[in-house]
XYZ file of N, CA, C and O in Angstrom:
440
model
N -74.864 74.573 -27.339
C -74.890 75.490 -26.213
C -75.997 75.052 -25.254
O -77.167 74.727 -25.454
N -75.411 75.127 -24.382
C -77.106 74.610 -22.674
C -77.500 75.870 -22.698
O -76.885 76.887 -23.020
N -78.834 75.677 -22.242
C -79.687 76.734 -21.607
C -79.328 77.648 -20.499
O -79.885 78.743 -20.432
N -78.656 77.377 -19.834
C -78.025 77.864 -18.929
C -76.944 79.287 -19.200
O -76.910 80.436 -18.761
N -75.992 78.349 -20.327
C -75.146 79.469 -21.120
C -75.536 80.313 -22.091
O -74.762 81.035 -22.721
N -76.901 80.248 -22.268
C -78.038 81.022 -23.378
C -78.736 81.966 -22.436
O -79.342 82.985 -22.765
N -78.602 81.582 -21.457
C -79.168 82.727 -20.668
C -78.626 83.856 -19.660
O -79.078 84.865 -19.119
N -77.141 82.983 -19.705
C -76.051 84.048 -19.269
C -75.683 85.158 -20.358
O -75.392 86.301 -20.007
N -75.711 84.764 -21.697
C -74.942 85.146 -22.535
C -75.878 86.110 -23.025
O -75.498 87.194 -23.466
N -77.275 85.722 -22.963
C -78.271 87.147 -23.426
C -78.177 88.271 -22.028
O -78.281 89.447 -22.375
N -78.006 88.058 -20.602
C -78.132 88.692 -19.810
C -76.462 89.766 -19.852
O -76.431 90.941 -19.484
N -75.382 89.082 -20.321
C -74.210 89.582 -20.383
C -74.435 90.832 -21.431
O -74.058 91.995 -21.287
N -75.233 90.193 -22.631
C -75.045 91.079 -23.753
C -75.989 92.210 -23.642
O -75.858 93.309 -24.181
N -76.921 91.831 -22.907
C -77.515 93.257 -22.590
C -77.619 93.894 -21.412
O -78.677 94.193 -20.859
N -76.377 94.134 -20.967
C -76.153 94.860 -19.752
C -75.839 94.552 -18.509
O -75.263 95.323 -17.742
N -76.255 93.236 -18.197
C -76.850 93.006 -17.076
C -75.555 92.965 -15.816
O -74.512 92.906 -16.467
N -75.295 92.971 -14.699
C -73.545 93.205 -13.899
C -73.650 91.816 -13.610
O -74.747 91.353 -13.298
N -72.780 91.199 -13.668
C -72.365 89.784 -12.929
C -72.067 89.709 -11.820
O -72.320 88.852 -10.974
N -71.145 91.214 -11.756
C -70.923 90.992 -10.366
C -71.761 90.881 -8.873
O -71.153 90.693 -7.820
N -73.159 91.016 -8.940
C -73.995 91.387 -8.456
C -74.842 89.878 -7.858
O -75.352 89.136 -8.698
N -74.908 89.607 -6.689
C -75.196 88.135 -6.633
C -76.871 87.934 -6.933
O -77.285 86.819 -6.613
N -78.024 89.000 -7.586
C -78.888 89.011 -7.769
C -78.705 88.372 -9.703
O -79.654 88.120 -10.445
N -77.339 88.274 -10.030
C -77.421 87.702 -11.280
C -77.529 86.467 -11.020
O -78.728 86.192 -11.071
N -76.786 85.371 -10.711
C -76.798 83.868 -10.454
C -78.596 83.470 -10.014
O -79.270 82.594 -10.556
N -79.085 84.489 -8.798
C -80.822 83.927 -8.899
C -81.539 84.499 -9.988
O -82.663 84.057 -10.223
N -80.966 85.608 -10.840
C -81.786 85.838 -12.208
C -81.819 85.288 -12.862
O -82.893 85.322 -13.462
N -80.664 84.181 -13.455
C -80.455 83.188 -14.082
C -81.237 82.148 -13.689
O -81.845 81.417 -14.471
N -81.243 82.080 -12.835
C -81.898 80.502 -11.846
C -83.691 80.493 -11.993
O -84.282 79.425 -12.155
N -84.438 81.831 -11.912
C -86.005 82.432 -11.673
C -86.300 81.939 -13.124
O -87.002 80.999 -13.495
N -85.241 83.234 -14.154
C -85.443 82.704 -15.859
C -85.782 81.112 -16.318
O -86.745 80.537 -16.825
N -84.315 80.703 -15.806
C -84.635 78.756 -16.068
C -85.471 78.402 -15.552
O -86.371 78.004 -16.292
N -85.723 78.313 -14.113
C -87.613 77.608 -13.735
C -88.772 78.352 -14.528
O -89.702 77.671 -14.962
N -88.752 79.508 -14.699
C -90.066 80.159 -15.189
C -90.570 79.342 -16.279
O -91.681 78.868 -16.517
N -89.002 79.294 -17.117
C -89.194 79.282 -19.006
C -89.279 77.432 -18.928
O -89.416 76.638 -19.859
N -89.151 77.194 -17.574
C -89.330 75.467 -17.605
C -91.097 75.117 -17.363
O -91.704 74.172 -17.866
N -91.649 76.152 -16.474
C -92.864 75.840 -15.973
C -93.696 77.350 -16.220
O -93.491 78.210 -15.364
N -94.360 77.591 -17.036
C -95.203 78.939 -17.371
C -96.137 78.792 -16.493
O -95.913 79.828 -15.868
N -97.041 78.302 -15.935
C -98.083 78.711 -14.593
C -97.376 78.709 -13.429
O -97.992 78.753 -12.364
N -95.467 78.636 -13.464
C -95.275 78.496 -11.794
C -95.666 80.015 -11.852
O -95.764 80.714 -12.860
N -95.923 80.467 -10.177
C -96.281 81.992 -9.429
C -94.621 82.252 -9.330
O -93.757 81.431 -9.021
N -94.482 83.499 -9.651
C -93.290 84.389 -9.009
C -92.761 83.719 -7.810
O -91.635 83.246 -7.654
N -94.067 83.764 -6.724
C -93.450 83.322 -5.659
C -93.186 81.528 -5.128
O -92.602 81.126 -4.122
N -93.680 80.941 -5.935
C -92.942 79.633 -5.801
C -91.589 79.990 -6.896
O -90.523 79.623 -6.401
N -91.518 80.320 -7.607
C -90.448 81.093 -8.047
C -89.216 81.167 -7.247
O -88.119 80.617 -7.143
N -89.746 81.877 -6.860
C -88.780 82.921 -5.169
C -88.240 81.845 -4.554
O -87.018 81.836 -4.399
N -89.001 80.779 -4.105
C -89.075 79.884 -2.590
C -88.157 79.163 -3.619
O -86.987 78.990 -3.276
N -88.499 78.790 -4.662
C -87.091 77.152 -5.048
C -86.091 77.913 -5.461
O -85.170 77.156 -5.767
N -85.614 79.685 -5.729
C -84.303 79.924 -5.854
C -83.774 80.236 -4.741
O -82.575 80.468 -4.591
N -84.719 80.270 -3.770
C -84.261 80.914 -2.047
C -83.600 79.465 -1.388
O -82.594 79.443 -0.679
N -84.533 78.074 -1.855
C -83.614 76.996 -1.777
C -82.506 76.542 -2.054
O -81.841 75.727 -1.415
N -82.292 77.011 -2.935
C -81.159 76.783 -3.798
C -79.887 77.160 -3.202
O -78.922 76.477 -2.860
N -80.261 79.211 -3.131
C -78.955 79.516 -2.434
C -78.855 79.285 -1.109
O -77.743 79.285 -0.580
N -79.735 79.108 -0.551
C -79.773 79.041 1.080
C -80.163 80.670 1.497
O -79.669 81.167 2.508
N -81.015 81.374 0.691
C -81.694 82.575 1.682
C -82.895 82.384 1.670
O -83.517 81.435 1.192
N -83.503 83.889 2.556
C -84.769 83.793 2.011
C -85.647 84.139 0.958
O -85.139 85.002 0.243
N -86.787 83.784 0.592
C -87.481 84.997 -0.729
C -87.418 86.297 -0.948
O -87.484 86.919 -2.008
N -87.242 86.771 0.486
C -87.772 88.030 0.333
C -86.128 88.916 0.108
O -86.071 90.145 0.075
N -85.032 88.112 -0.013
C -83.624 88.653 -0.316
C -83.164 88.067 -1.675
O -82.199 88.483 -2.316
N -83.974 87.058 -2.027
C -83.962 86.572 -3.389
C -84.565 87.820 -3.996
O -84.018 88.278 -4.999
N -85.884 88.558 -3.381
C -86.588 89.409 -4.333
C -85.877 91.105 -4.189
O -86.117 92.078 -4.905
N -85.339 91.044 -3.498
C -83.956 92.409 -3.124
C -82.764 92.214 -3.909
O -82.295 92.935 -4.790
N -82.429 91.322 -3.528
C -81.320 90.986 -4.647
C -81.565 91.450 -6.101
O -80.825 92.195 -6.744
N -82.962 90.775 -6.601
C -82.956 90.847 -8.248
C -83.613 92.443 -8.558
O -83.410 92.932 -9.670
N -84.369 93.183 -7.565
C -84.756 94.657 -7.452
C -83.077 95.664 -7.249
O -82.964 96.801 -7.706
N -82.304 95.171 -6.734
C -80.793 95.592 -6.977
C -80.225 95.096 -8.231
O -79.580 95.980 -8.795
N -80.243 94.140 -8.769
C -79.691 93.981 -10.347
C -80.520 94.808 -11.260
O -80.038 95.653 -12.015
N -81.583 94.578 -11.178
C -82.307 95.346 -12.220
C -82.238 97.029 -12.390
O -82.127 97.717 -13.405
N -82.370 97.466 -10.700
C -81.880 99.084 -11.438
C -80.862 99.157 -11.296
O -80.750 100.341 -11.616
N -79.202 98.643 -10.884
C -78.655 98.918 -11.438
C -78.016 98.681 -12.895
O -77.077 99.308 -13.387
N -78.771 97.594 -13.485
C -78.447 97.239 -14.625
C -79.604 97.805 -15.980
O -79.717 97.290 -17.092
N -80.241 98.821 -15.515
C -81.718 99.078 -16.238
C -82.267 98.170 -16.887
O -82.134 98.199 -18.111
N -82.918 97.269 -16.368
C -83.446 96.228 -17.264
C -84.957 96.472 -17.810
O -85.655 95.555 -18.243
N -85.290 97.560 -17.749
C -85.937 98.386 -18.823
C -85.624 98.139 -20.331
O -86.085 97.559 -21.313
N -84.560 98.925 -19.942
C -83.972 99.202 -21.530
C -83.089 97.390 -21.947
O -83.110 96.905 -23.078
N -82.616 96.919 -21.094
C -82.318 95.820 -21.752
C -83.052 94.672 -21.877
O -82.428 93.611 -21.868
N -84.501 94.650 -22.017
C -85.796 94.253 -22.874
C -85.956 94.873 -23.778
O -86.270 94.248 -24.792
N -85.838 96.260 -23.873
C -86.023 96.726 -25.534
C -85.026 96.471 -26.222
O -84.945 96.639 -27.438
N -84.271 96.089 -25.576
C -82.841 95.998 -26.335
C -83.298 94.438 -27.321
O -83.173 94.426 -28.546
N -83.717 93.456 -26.685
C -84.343 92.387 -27.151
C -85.544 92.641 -27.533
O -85.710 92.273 -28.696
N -86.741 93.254 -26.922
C -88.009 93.020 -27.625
C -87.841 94.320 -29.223
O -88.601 94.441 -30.184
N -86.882 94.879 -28.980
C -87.128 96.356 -29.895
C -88.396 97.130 -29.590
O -89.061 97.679 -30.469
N -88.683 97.142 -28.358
C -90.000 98.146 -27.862
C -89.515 98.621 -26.420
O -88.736 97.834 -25.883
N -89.745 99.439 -25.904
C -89.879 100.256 -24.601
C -90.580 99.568 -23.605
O -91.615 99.029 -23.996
N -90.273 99.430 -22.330
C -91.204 98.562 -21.220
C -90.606 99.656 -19.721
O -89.659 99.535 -18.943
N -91.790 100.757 -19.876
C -91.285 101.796 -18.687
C -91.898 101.064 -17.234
O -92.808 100.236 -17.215
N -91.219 101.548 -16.133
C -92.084 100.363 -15.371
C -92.491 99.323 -14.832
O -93.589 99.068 -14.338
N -91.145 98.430 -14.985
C -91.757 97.060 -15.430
C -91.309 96.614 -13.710
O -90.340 97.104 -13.130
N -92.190 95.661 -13.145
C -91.976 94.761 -11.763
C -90.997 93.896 -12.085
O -90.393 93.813 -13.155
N -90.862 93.212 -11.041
C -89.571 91.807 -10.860
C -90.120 91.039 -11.771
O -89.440 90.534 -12.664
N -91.974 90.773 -11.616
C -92.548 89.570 -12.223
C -92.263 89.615 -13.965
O -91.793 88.785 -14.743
N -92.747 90.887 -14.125
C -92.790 91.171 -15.556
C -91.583 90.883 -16.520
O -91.713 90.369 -17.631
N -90.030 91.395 -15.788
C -88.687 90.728 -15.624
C -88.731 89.447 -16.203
O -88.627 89.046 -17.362
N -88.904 88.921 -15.152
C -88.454 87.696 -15.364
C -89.281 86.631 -16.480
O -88.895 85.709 -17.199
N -90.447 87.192 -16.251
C -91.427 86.785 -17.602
C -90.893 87.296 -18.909
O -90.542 86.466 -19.748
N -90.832 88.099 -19.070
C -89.988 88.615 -20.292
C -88.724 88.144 -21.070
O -88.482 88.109 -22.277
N -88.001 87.795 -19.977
C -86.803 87.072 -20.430
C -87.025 85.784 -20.076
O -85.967 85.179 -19.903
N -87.738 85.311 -19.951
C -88.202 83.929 -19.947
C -89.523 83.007 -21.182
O -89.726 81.807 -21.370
N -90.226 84.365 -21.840
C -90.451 84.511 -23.171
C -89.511 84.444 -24.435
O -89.838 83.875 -25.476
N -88.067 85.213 -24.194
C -87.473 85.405 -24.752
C -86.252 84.353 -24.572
O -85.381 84.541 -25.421
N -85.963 83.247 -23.637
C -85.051 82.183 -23.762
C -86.269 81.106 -24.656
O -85.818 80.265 -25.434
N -87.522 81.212 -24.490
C -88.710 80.112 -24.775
C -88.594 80.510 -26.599
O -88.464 79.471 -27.247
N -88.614 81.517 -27.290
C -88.738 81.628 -28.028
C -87.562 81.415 -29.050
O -87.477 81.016 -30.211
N -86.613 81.907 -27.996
C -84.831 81.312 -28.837
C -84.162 80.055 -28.576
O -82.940 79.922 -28.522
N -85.268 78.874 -28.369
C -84.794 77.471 -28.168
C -84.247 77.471 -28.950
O -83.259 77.903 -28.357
N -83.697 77.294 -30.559
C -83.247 76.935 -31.138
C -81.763 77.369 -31.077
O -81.136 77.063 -32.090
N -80.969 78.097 -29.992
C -80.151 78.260 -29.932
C -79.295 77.839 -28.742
O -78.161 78.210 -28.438
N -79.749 77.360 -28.410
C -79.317 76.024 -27.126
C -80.307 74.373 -27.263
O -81.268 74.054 -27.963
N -79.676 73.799 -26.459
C -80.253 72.328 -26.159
C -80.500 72.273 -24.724
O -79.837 72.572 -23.730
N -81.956 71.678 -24.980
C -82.687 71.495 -23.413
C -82.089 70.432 -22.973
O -81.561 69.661 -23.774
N -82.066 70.229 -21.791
C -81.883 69.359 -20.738
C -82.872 67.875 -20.564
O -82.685 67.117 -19.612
């Protein structure tokens, strides 16, 4: 399995809407994060805003629209088995980017 499909497939299973074009840059933030742990959020932002052709600041609307409508609250506890009330974009994406880092063994890196 790629990393890619390891990180669709945890975001599918816990909730997350596809239909929502803030999924494809959630996917995209996760893979750079869990590739580079000191990148900033916002170089973050800027190479998935490249990617699709917007800007950051609709990259960071976009994924603030997936997340409440997909409560991604609760679908971190759903994975960590703990509660995270509260949580920012940054914390997000750190989280599930802990959590693809820690389940390497269930895909192959690139």
């Amino acid at each position: 399995m790629e990393k890619r499909d390891f990180i669709i497939g945890t975001l599918v299973k816990t909730g997350f809407r596809t239909s929502l074009k803030g999924f494809d840059q959630f996917c995209e933030c996760v893979e750079l994060y869990s590739q580079n742990r000191t990148a900033t959020i916002d170089s973050v932002y800027t190479r998935v805003a490249e990617a699709f052709r917007c800007t950051k600041s609709s990259v960071e609307k976009n994924l603030r629209r997936l997340f409440s409508s997909s409560d991604a609250c609760a679908a971190i506890g759903k994975l960590f088995g703990m509660q995270f009330p509260d949580t920012s974009n940054k914390e997000i994406v750190a989280a599930f980017s802990n959590y693809v880092s820690l389940n390497r063994k269930y895909y192959l890196e690139a």
